[in-house]
CSV table of C-alpha atoms in Angstrom, one decimal:
chain,number,residue,atom,x,y,z
A,1,MET,CA,10.3,1.9,-29.8
A,2,HIS,CA,13.3,0.1,-27.3
A,3,GLU,CA,14.2,-2.8,-28.8
A,4,ILE,CA,13.1,-6.3,-27.4
A,5,ASN,CA,15.5,-7.8,-24.6
A,6,THR,CA,15.6,-11.7,-25.6
A,7,ASN,CA,17.7,-12.4,-22.7
A,8,ARG,CA,14.7,-11.3,-20.3
A,9,ARG,CA,12.3,-13.0,-18.9
A,10,MET,CA,8.2,-12.5,-19.7
A,11,THR,CA,6.2,-10.9,-17.0
A,12,LEU,CA,2.5,-11.7,-15.9
A,13,HIS,CA,1.4,-8.7,-14.0
A,14,ILE,CA,-1.7,-9.9,-11.7
A,15,PHE,CA,-3.5,-6.8,-9.8
A,16,ASN,CA,-5.1,-8.7,-6.8
A,17,PRO,CA,-6.5,-5.7,-5.0
A,18,GLU,CA,-8.2,-8.4,-2.6
A,19,HIS,CA,-4.3,-9.6,-1.5
A,20,ASP,CA,-4.7,-7.7,2.7
A,21,ILE,CA,-7.5,-9.5,2.8
A,22,ALA,CA,-6.4,-13.0,2.2
A,23,LEU,CA,-4.0,-12.4,3.9
A,24,ALA,CA,-6.2,-12.8,7.4
A,25,ALA,CA,-8.2,-15.1,6.5
A,26,ASN,CA,-5.3,-17.5,5.1
A,27,LEU,CA,-7.3,-19.6,2.9
A,28,SER,CA,-6.6,-21.4,-0.2
A,29,ASN,CA,-9.8,-21.6,-1.6
A,30,PHE,CA,-10.6,-17.8,-0.3
A,31,THR,CA,-14.0,-15.9,-2.5
A,32,ALA,CA,-13.2,-11.4,-1.7
A,33,PRO,CA,-15.7,-9.2,-0.9
A,34,HIS,CA,-18.2,-8.2,-4.1
A,35,ALA,CA,-16.3,-5.4,-3.7
A,36,GLY,CA,-13.1,-7.0,-4.1
A,37,ARG,CA,-13.5,-8.3,-7.4
A,38,GLN,CA,-15.1,-5.5,-9.3
A,39,LEU,CA,-11.8,-3.0,-8.0
A,40,ARG,CA,-9.4,-6.1,-9.7
A,41,ASN,CA,-11.8,-6.0,-12.8
A,42,ASP,CA,-12.1,-2.3,-12.7
A,43,LEU,CA,-8.5,-1.0,-12.8
A,44,GLY,CA,-7.1,-4.8,-13.8
A,45,PHE,CA,-5.3,-2.7,-16.0
A,46,LEU,CA,-3.1,-0.8,-13.4
A,47,PRO,CA,0.1,-3.0,-14.0
A,48,ALA,CA,0.3,-2.2,-17.5
A,49,LEU,CA,0.8,1.7,-16.4
A,50,TRP,CA,5.1,-0.2,-15.7
A,51,ALA,CA,4.4,-3.3,-17.6
A,52,GLN,CA,8.1,-3.6,-19.8
A,53,GLU,CA,7.8,-5.0,-23.3
A,54,GLY,CA,6.5,-7.9,-24.3
A,55,ASP,CA,4.5,-8.6,-20.4
A,56,ARG,CA,1.7,-9.6,-19.5
A,57,VAL,CA,-1.8,-8.2,-17.8
A,58,LEU,CA,-3.8,-11.4,-16.8
A,59,VAL,CA,-7.6,-9.4,-16.6
A,60,GLN,CA,-10.7,-11.9,-16.7
A,61,HIS,CA,-12.4,-8.7,-19.2
A,62,GLU,CA,-10.0,-7.7,-21.5
A,63,GLU,CA,-12.5,-5.2,-24.1
A,64,SER,CA,-13.9,-3.4,-20.9
A,65,VAL,CA,-10.0,-3.8,-19.3
A,66,LEU,CA,-8.2,-2.4,-22.6
A,67,LYS,CA,-10.8,1.3,-22.5
A,68,ALA,CA,-10.5,2.1,-19.3
A,69,TYR,CA,-6.4,1.5,-19.7
A,70,ARG,CA,-7.2,3.7,-22.8
A,71,ARG,CA,-9.1,6.5,-21.3
A,72,VAL,CA,-6.4,7.0,-18.7
A,73,CYS,CA,-3.6,7.0,-21.1
A,74,HIS,CA,-4.6,9.7,-22.9
A,75,ARG,CA,-5.6,11.6,-19.8
A,76,LEU,CA,-2.4,11.5,-19.1
A,77,VAL,CA,-1.0,12.6,-22.5
A,78,LYS,CA,-4.2,15.5,-22.2
A,79,LEU,CA,-1.7,16.5,-18.3
A,80,GLY,CA,1.8,16.7,-19.9
A,81,ILE,CA,2.5,13.4,-18.5
A,82,LYS,CA,3.0,11.4,-21.0
A,83,LYS,CA,4.4,12.6,-24.4
A,84,ILE,CA,2.9,12.4,-28.3
A,85,GLU,CA,4.5,11.3,-30.6
A,86,ASN,CA,4.3,11.3,-33.7
A,87,GLY,CA,0.5,11.1,-32.9
A,88,GLU,CA,0.7,8.0,-30.4
A,89,LEU,CA,1.3,7.9,-27.2
A,90,ARG,CA,4.3,6.9,-26.7
A,91,MET,CA,3.7,4.5,-23.6
A,92,GLU,CA,4.9,0.9,-24.5
A,93,ASN,CA,1.9,-2.0,-24.8
A,94,TYR,CA,0.0,0.5,-25.6
A,95,ASP,CA,-2.4,-2.5,-27.7
A,96,LYS,CA,-4.3,-4.9,-26.8
A,97,SER,CA,-1.5,-7.3,-27.0
A,98,ILE,CA,-0.8,-6.8,-23.6
A,99,PHE,CA,-4.0,-8.5,-22.0
A,100,SER,CA,-4.6,-11.7,-21.7
A,101,ALA,CA,-8.0,-13.7,-21.0
A,102,PRO,CA,-6.7,-16.3,-17.8
A,103,PHE,CA,-3.5,-18.4,-18.5
A,104,SER,CA,-4.1,-17.9,-22.5
A,105,ILE,CA,-0.8,-16.7,-23.2
A,106,LEU,CA,0.8,-19.5,-20.3
A,107,HIS,CA,4.1,-20.2,-22.5
A,108,SER,CA,7.7,-20.3,-20.6
A,109,PRO,CA,10.0,-18.2,-20.2
A,110,PHE,CA,8.0,-16.1,-18.0
A,111,SER,CA,7.9,-14.7,-14.8
A,112,ILE,CA,4.9,-13.6,-12.1
A,113,ALA,CA,3.8,-10.2,-10.2
A,114,PRO,CA,0.5,-10.1,-8.2
A,115,TRP,CA,-0.2,-6.8,-6.7
A,116,GLY,CA,0.4,-9.7,-3.4
A,117,TRP,CA,1.2,-12.9,-3.1
A,118,ASP,CA,-0.5,-14.8,-1.0
A,119,ARG,CA,-2.7,-18.3,-0.3
A,120,ALA,CA,-5.3,-17.9,-2.8
A,121,ILE,CA,-3.6,-16.5,-5.3
A,122,ARG,CA,-1.3,-19.0,-5.7
A,123,ARG,CA,-4.0,-21.7,-5.2
A,124,GLU,CA,-5.7,-19.7,-8.3
A,125,LEU,CA,-2.3,-19.3,-10.3
A,126,GLU,CA,-2.2,-23.3,-10.0
A,127,ARG,CA,-5.9,-24.0,-10.6
A,128,ASN,CA,-5.5,-22.4,-13.5
A,129,GLY,CA,-2.4,-24.8,-15.0
A,130,VAL,CA,0.8,-22.5,-13.7
A,131,PRO,CA,3.6,-25.1,-13.7
A,132,VAL,CA,3.9,-24.5,-9.3
A,133,SER,CA,8.6,-24.9,-10.0
A,134,LEU,CA,6.9,-20.9,-11.5
A,135,LEU,CA,5.4,-20.3,-7.7
A,136,PRO,CA,6.3,-19.7,-4.4
A,137,ALA,CA,6.6,-22.8,-2.4
A,138,ALA,CA,4.2,-22.7,0.5
A,139,GLU,CA,6.8,-21.7,3.5
A,140,GLN,CA,7.5,-18.9,1.3
A,141,ILE,CA,3.9,-17.3,1.2
A,142,GLU,CA,3.4,-18.4,5.3
A,143,GLN,CA,7.0,-16.5,6.0
A,144,ILE,CA,5.6,-13.4,3.4
A,145,ARG,CA,2.2,-13.3,5.6
A,146,GLN,CA,4.0,-13.2,9.5
A,147,LEU,CA,5.8,-10.5,7.7
A,148,SER,CA,3.3,-8.5,6.7
A,149,HIS,CA,1.3,-9.3,10.5
A,150,ARG,CA,1.6,-6.4,11.9
A,151,ARG,CA,4.3,-6.9,13.9
A,152,THR,CA,6.9,-6.3,11.4
A,153,SER,CA,5.8,-2.6,11.8
A,154,ALA,CA,6.3,-2.2,15.9
A,155,GLN,CA,9.3,-4.1,15.2
A,156,LEU,CA,11.0,-1.0,12.9
A,157,LEU,CA,9.4,2.2,14.4
A,158,PRO,CA,12.0,1.5,17.9
A,159,LEU,CA,15.0,1.3,15.7
A,160,LEU,CA,13.9,5.4,12.9
A,161,GLN,CA,13.1,6.6,16.5
A,162,MET,CA,15.9,10.1,16.4
A,163,GLU,CA,15.0,13.4,17.6
A,164,GLY,CA,11.7,15.0,15.8
A,165,THR,CA,10.4,11.6,15.5
A,166,VAL,CA,7.3,10.1,17.8
A,167,GLY,CA,4.7,6.5,17.2
A,168,GLU,CA,5.2,3.4,20.3
A,169,ALA,CA,3.0,0.7,19.2
A,170,PHE,CA,2.1,-3.1,21.4
A,171,GLU,CA,1.2,-6.4,20.5
A,172,CYS,CA,-1.0,-8.3,22.3
A,173,THR,CA,-1.8,-11.0,22.9
A,174,THR,CA,-4.6,-10.2,26.0
A,175,ILE,CA,-7.2,-7.9,27.0
A,176,GLU,CA,-5.2,-7.2,30.2
A,177,GLN,CA,-2.7,-6.0,28.7
A,178,VAL,CA,-4.6,-3.8,26.4
A,179,GLU,CA,-6.5,-2.6,29.2
A,180,GLU,CA,-2.9,-1.2,31.3
A,181,LEU,CA,-2.1,0.8,27.4
A,182,TYR,CA,-5.7,2.2,27.9
A,183,GLN,CA,-5.0,3.4,31.9
A,184,ARG,CA,-2.1,4.9,30.8
A,185,TYR,CA,-2.7,6.8,27.0
A,186,SER,CA,-6.1,7.3,27.6
A,187,ARG,CA,-6.7,7.2,24.2
A,188,LEU,CA,-5.8,3.7,21.5
A,189,VAL,CA,-5.7,3.1,17.9
A,190,LEU,CA,-6.5,-0.6,18.5
A,191,LYS,CA,-5.0,-3.1,15.2
A,192,ALA,CA,-6.2,-6.2,14.1
A,193,PRO,CA,-2.0,-7.9,11.8
A,194,TRP,CA,-3.7,-8.6,9.3
A,195,SER,CA,-6.8,-6.3,6.8
A,196,SER,CA,-7.0,-3.8,4.4
A,197,SER,CA,-7.5,-0.4,3.8
A,198,GLY,CA,-9.4,1.3,6.1
A,199,ARG,CA,-11.1,-1.8,8.1
A,200,GLY,CA,-10.1,-3.7,11.2
A,201,VAL,CA,-8.5,-0.7,13.2
A,202,ARG,CA,-10.9,0.8,16.0
A,203,PHE,CA,-10.3,4.4,18.2
A,204,CYS,CA,-10.3,3.2,22.1
A,205,ASP,CA,-10.8,7.1,24.7
A,206,ALA,CA,-12.9,8.2,26.9
A,207,GLU,CA,-16.3,6.9,25.9
A,208,ARG,CA,-17.7,3.9,28.1
A,209,LEU,CA,-20.5,1.6,26.5
A,210,ASN,CA,-22.9,2.7,28.5
A,211,GLU,CA,-23.4,0.4,32.2
A,212,THR,CA,-20.9,-1.8,31.5
A,213,GLY,CA,-17.8,-0.2,32.3
A,214,GLU,CA,-15.7,-2.3,28.9
A,215,MET,CA,-13.7,0.0,27.3
A,216,ARG,CA,-15.0,0.5,23.7
A,217,ASN,CA,-14.4,-1.7,21.0
A,218,GLU,CA,-13.6,-4.6,23.4
A,219,LYS,CA,-15.9,-7.0,22.3
A,220,TRP,CA,-14.0,-6.8,18.9
A,221,ALA,CA,-11.0,-7.0,20.7
A,222,ARG,CA,-11.3,-9.4,22.2
A,223,ASN,CA,-12.3,-11.3,18.3
A,224,VAL,CA,-8.9,-10.0,17.0
A,225,ILE,CA,-7.5,-12.1,19.5
A,226,ALA,CA,-9.0,-15.5,19.4
A,227,SER,CA,-8.7,-15.1,15.6
A,228,GLN,CA,-5.8,-13.9,14.6
A,229,GLY,CA,-3.9,-14.6,17.9
A,230,SER,CA,-3.1,-11.0,18.6
A,231,ILE,CA,-3.9,-7.8,17.5
A,232,MET,CA,-1.6,-3.7,18.1
A,233,ALA,CA,-2.1,-1.1,20.0
A,234,GLU,CA,-1.0,2.6,19.2
A,235,PRO,CA,-1.2,5.7,21.3
A,236,TYR,CA,-3.7,8.1,19.3
A,237,TYR,CA,-1.7,10.7,17.3
A,238,ASN,CA,-3.6,13.9,15.7
A,239,LYS,CA,-2.7,13.6,12.0
A,240,VAL,CA,-1.6,16.6,10.4
A,241,ARG,CA,-1.3,14.5,7.0
A,242,ASP,CA,-0.4,11.0,5.5
A,243,PHE,CA,2.8,10.7,3.0
A,244,GLY,CA,5.1,7.1,2.5
A,245,MET,CA,8.3,6.0,0.8
A,246,GLU,CA,8.3,3.3,-1.3
A,247,PHE,CA,11.1,0.8,-2.3
A,248,GLU,CA,11.6,-2.1,-3.8
A,249,ALA,CA,13.8,-5.4,-1.9
A,250,ASP,CA,16.2,-8.0,-4.5
A,251,ALA,CA,16.7,-11.3,-3.7
A,252,GLU,CA,20.2,-10.7,-2.2
A,253,GLY,CA,18.2,-8.6,0.3
A,254,HIS,CA,19.1,-4.8,-1.0
A,255,ILE,CA,16.6,-2.7,-0.3
A,256,ARG,CA,16.1,0.9,-3.7
A,257,TYR,CA,14.1,3.5,-2.7
A,258,LEU,CA,11.8,4.3,-5.0
A,259,GLY,CA,10.3,7.7,-4.1
A,260,LEU,CA,7.7,9.9,-2.7
A,261,SER,CA,3.8,8.6,-2.0
A,262,LEU,CA,1.9,11.9,-0.9
A,263,PHE,CA,-1.8,10.0,-0.4
A,264,HIS,CA,-5.3,10.9,1.5
A,265,THR,CA,-6.8,8.8,3.8
A,266,VAL,CA,-11.1,9.7,5.0
A,267,ASN,CA,-10.8,7.3,8.3
A,268,GLY,CA,-8.2,5.0,6.3
A,269,ALA,CA,-9.4,3.6,3.2
A,270,TYR,CA,-7.6,5.6,0.6
A,271,GLU,CA,-8.5,8.4,-1.1
A,272,GLY,CA,-6.0,9.3,-3.8
A,273,ASN,CA,-2.2,10.9,-4.7
A,274,ILE,CA,-0.4,13.2,-5.2
A,275,LEU,CA,1.7,13.0,-8.7
A,276,ALA,CA,4.4,15.1,-9.3
A,277,THR,CA,8.6,15.1,-9.1
A,278,GLU,CA,10.1,14.2,-6.2
A,279,SER,CA,11.7,17.5,-5.6
A,280,VAL,CA,7.9,18.8,-5.5
A,281,LYS,CA,6.4,16.0,-3.0
A,282,ARG,CA,10.3,17.4,-0.9
A,283,GLU,CA,9.2,20.8,-1.0
A,284,MET,CA,5.3,19.9,-0.4
A,285,ILE,CA,6.8,17.8,2.6
A,286,SER,CA,9.5,20.3,4.3
A,287,ARG,CA,6.3,22.5,5.2
A,288,TYR,CA,5.6,20.4,7.8
A,289,ILE,CA,8.6,18.6,8.7
A,290,PRO,CA,12.2,19.1,7.3
A,291,VAL,CA,13.3,16.6,4.5
A,292,SER,CA,16.5,16.3,6.3
A,293,LEU,CA,14.6,14.3,9.2
A,294,LEU,CA,13.3,12.5,6.4
A,295,ASP,CA,16.9,11.8,4.9
A,296,LEU,CA,17.5,9.9,7.4
A,297,VAL,CA,14.7,7.7,8.7
A,298,LYS,CA,15.1,6.6,5.2
A,299,GLN,CA,18.5,5.6,5.5
A,300,ARG,CA,17.9,4.0,8.3
A,301,ILE,CA,15.1,2.1,6.3
A,302,ILE,CA,17.9,1.0,3.5
A,303,GLU,CA,20.4,-0.3,6.9
A,304,ARG,CA,18.1,-1.4,9.2
A,305,LEU,CA,15.6,-3.3,7.9
A,306,HIS,CA,16.0,-6.7,7.0
A,307,LEU,CA,12.7,-9.2,5.7
A,308,ASP,CA,14.4,-12.3,5.4
A,309,GLY,CA,13.9,-13.1,1.8
A,310,TYR,CA,11.0,-10.3,0.9
A,311,VAL,CA,11.2,-9.8,-2.9
A,312,GLY,CA,9.1,-7.1,-4.7
A,313,PRO,CA,8.2,-3.7,-4.0
A,314,PHE,CA,7.2,-2.6,-0.2
A,315,GLY,CA,5.6,0.9,1.3
A,316,ILE,CA,6.4,2.4,4.5
A,317,ASP,CA,3.0,4.6,6.1
A,318,MET,CA,3.9,7.2,7.8
A,319,MET,CA,2.6,10.2,9.3
A,320,THR,CA,3.5,14.7,10.5
A,321,VAL,CA,0.8,14.7,14.2
A,322,LYS,CA,0.7,17.3,16.6
A,323,SER,CA,2.9,17.2,19.2
A,324,ILE,CA,4.1,19.1,22.6
A,325,GLY,CA,7.3,18.1,23.4
A,326,ASN,CA,9.5,15.5,23.2
A,327,GLY,CA,6.4,12.3,22.1
A,328,ASN,CA,3.3,13.9,24.7
A,329,HIS,CA,1.0,11.1,23.5
A,330,ASN,CA,-1.4,13.5,24.5
A,331,SER,CA,-0.5,15.9,22.8
A,332,GLN,CA,-4.4,15.5,20.4
A,333,LEU,CA,-5.6,17.0,24.3
A,334,SER,CA,-4.2,20.3,23.4
A,335,ILE,CA,-2.7,21.6,20.5
A,336,VAL,CA,-1.3,25.1,22.3
A,337,ASN,CA,2.9,26.0,21.8
A,338,CYS,CA,2.1,22.5,19.4
A,339,GLN,CA,5.1,21.3,17.0
A,340,LEU,CA,4.6,18.3,14.0
A,341,GLY,CA,7.3,15.6,14.5
A,342,LEU,CA,7.4,12.6,12.4
A,343,HIS,CA,5.6,8.9,12.9
A,344,PRO,CA,8.4,7.9,10.4
A,345,CYS,CA,6.0,3.6,10.3
A,346,VAL,CA,2.5,3.4,10.8
A,347,GLU,CA,2.7,0.7,8.4
A,348,ILE,CA,4.6,-1.4,5.5
A,349,ASN,CA,2.7,-2.6,3.3
A,350,LEU,CA,5.0,-5.8,1.4
A,351,ARG,CA,2.7,-5.4,-1.8
A,352,ARG,CA,3.0,-3.1,-4.1
A,353,THR,CA,1.1,0.1,-3.5
A,354,MET,CA,-1.0,2.6,-4.8
A,355,GLY,CA,1.9,4.8,-4.1
A,356,HIS,CA,4.2,2.6,-6.2
A,357,VAL,CA,1.0,3.2,-9.0
A,358,ALA,CA,2.4,7.6,-8.7
A,359,LEU,CA,5.3,7.0,-9.4
A,360,ASN,CA,4.9,5.2,-12.7
A,361,ILE,CA,2.3,7.7,-13.7
A,362,SER,CA,4.2,10.8,-12.0
A,363,PRO,CA,5.6,14.3,-14.3
A,364,THR,CA,9.0,14.9,-15.2
A,365,ASP,CA,8.2,18.5,-15.1
A,366,ASP,CA,8.0,20.3,-12.4
A,367,ASP,CA,5.3,22.6,-13.1
A,368,ILE,CA,3.3,19.5,-14.1
A,369,ARG,CA,1.1,18.5,-11.1
A,370,ALA,CA,-1.9,16.4,-10.8
A,371,VAL,CA,-3.9,13.8,-8.3
A,372,MET,CA,-5.0,11.1,-8.9
A,373,ARG,CA,-8.1,9.2,-7.9
A,374,VAL,CA,-9.8,6.0,-6.9
A,375,ILE,CA,-13.4,6.3,-7.3
A,376,TYR,CA,-16.5,5.0,-7.5
A,377,ASP,CA,-19.5,5.9,-9.1
A,378,GLY,CA,-21.5,3.8,-8.1
A,379,ASN,CA,-22.0,0.7,-10.5
A,380,HIS,CA,-17.5,0.2,-10.8
A,381,TYR,CA,-14.2,2.0,-10.1
A,382,LYS,CA,-12.2,4.8,-11.7
A,383,LEU,CA,-9.3,5.8,-11.4
A,384,LYS,CA,-10.0,9.3,-11.5
A,385,ILE,CA,-6.6,12.0,-12.9
A,386,ASN,CA,-7.4,15.8,-13.4
A,387,LYS,CA,-4.1,18.7,-12.4
A,388,LEU,CA,-4.3,20.2,-8.7
A,389,ARG,CA,-5.0,23.3,-7.8
């Protein structure tokens, strides 16, 4: 075990997966939906997978979280992702001492690292005794919220365009602007500026509602514009596979690349991640697009993305798509003689992501490949890790 750095500030980690919904609500006194609360309770151990020695993870139920954490650790060992030394798991903070019920361990000096910052988590911490001096100011929280608006993705997208890439995104403040884009592209993806994975997204195509002649989801779109000020509209692309890049921004504004995230979604909702070395993941992606193109996009992100003071982990979702010629948006209507293109910025998530989790438990051996999934068994959410066949 490495020596503890006594000069390092202890970090209090919090898994608050309801963060995206809280951003949309923008309320200090926010109650997450039941599913969000249960996900937080059941997978509250996740930060223990990257916490450093001496850190703490805030959870509601220490015993059940510890049990779930140990199951995951043993599974990792069985797959050869983590080694056993002297018959014990060589993982830091494997014992119960890392998990703490609300604010039983508040002693300084320490810093706080939630899954994502929003008004609700700030108020929760303040309400439970965390000194305001340790929390981001209200203005900082609002800045993070504005950066988390999907317009940030739309603004970055043109800066990443080059040969081999596709992608456009528009912010609409009126339903008439959405209608104009519908006439231009025939198929649109409409997105609420703030929403959680798999929610706040609607597809608009050539089908129209009976008698009314209204665009599909027009009522929903009007409500989004009324409640959130605008709606994002993008041409529909025929997706081949999801993936992303994970990064971290420091206080000086420098961006550091952490690794690829190969994940799977169903109707936009997260399903799972591939656990493999970076070289293996690059080889997997090379079956779709040249890795040289990925490297160019990565470098442009590092050089051109400015997050105005955001500090912490973030991820950029991408996808490979079927395209014809140079970015024909109607390519999904015909896939004859099609080629694959890269959409380099589908979403920016200014928070930790499941891709970050996967990177923290990825193997160091190219021969070890696994898949990490979040499943719901009817009662609880569980993190399942199985060998990739």
